[in-house]
Amino acid sequence: MIKHIVMWKLKDEAEGADKATNAREMKRRLDACAALVPGQLAFEVMLAQPGLEASYDVVLYSEFADRAALQAYAGHPVHQAVVPFIGAVRAERQCMDYEV
């Protein structure tokens, strides 16, 4: 199994909206990527929550049966459609994929 975790810090303003608005829109768009391909086992998008420690604004936690499933997800047209928006609103990105 491959775990795929991505965290983003967002710009204070981008695409004509503030950080909070863009975070909600990013979550909405990423949530549409749940269950896109066979072998996509888990998919959770969360926003930083007031009162809880967070050094990033948005996090994606996902699990895939194998590398082929992760690659199929990454190349899927629905996922690819989200990429330009994320690129426009993010200030920083961290990612880690690991096999368990």
XYZ file of C-alpha atoms in Angstrom:
100
model
C 0.000 0.000 0.000
C 1.141 3.553 -0.779
C 0.277 6.447 1.506
C 0.200 9.841 -0.213
C 0.186 12.901 2.042
C 0.279 16.473 0.744
C 0.181 19.720 2.733
C -0.229 23.244 1.389
C 0.241 26.736 2.759
C -1.949 29.128 0.837
C -1.327 32.693 -0.252
C -3.146 35.366 1.764
C -4.928 36.381 -1.446
C -5.090 34.741 -4.871
C -7.546 34.291 -7.711
C -9.575 37.235 -6.374
C -10.258 35.610 -3.000
C -8.801 35.454 0.491
C -7.022 32.453 2.018
C -10.090 31.080 3.826
C -12.236 31.219 0.704
C -9.537 29.564 -1.395
C -9.020 26.852 1.234
C -12.720 25.969 1.136
C -12.714 25.977 -2.669
C -9.585 23.825 -2.752
C -11.204 21.309 -0.392
C -14.360 21.260 -2.534
C -12.341 20.579 -5.678
C -10.134 17.949 -4.033
C -13.129 16.184 -2.465
C -14.334 15.571 -6.029
C -11.192 13.457 -6.491
C -12.230 10.838 -3.945
C -12.757 7.367 -5.419
C -11.578 8.270 -8.933
C -9.672 5.078 -9.668
C -9.631 1.424 -8.655
C -7.193 0.910 -5.801
C -7.887 4.306 -4.188
C -8.480 3.105 -0.629
C -8.738 6.271 1.480
C -9.037 9.970 0.698
C -9.434 12.785 3.217
C -9.011 16.529 2.752
C -8.950 18.699 5.866
C -8.539 22.402 6.570
C -6.622 23.885 9.481
C -8.992 24.189 12.431
C -9.051 27.081 14.899
C -7.667 26.134 18.289
C -5.645 23.188 16.988
C -1.985 23.387 16.040
C -1.452 23.604 12.289
C 1.500 24.845 10.292
C -0.265 24.285 6.950
C -3.686 25.354 5.702
C -4.850 22.266 3.782
C -3.842 18.618 4.047
C -4.641 15.617 1.866
C -4.259 12.129 3.320
C -4.794 9.284 0.896
C -4.011 5.610 0.494
C -3.601 3.597 -2.687
C -3.318 -0.145 -3.166
C -0.091 0.242 -5.147
C 2.024 2.641 -7.207
C -0.056 1.995 -10.306
C -3.201 3.204 -8.510
C -1.399 6.355 -7.310
C -0.168 7.035 -10.842
C -3.666 6.495 -12.247
C -5.033 8.994 -9.713
C -2.321 11.550 -10.498
C -3.049 11.353 -14.214
C -6.848 11.246 -13.972
C -8.532 14.171 -15.778
C -10.559 15.182 -12.702
C -7.365 15.419 -10.635
C -5.522 17.198 -13.429
C -8.314 19.798 -13.583
C -7.659 20.728 -9.923
C -3.901 21.219 -10.361
C -3.951 24.701 -11.965
C -6.166 26.145 -9.211
C -3.949 24.723 -6.488
C -0.864 26.059 -8.238
C -2.411 29.527 -8.346
C -3.416 29.688 -4.668
C -0.577 27.863 -2.928
C 2.469 29.487 -1.397
C 4.149 26.221 -0.337
C 3.656 22.484 -0.836
C 5.051 19.482 0.964
C 4.451 15.912 -0.151
C 5.448 12.484 1.021
C 4.623 9.125 -0.533
C 5.645 5.993 1.296
C 5.004 2.292 1.028
C 3.745 0.225 3.953
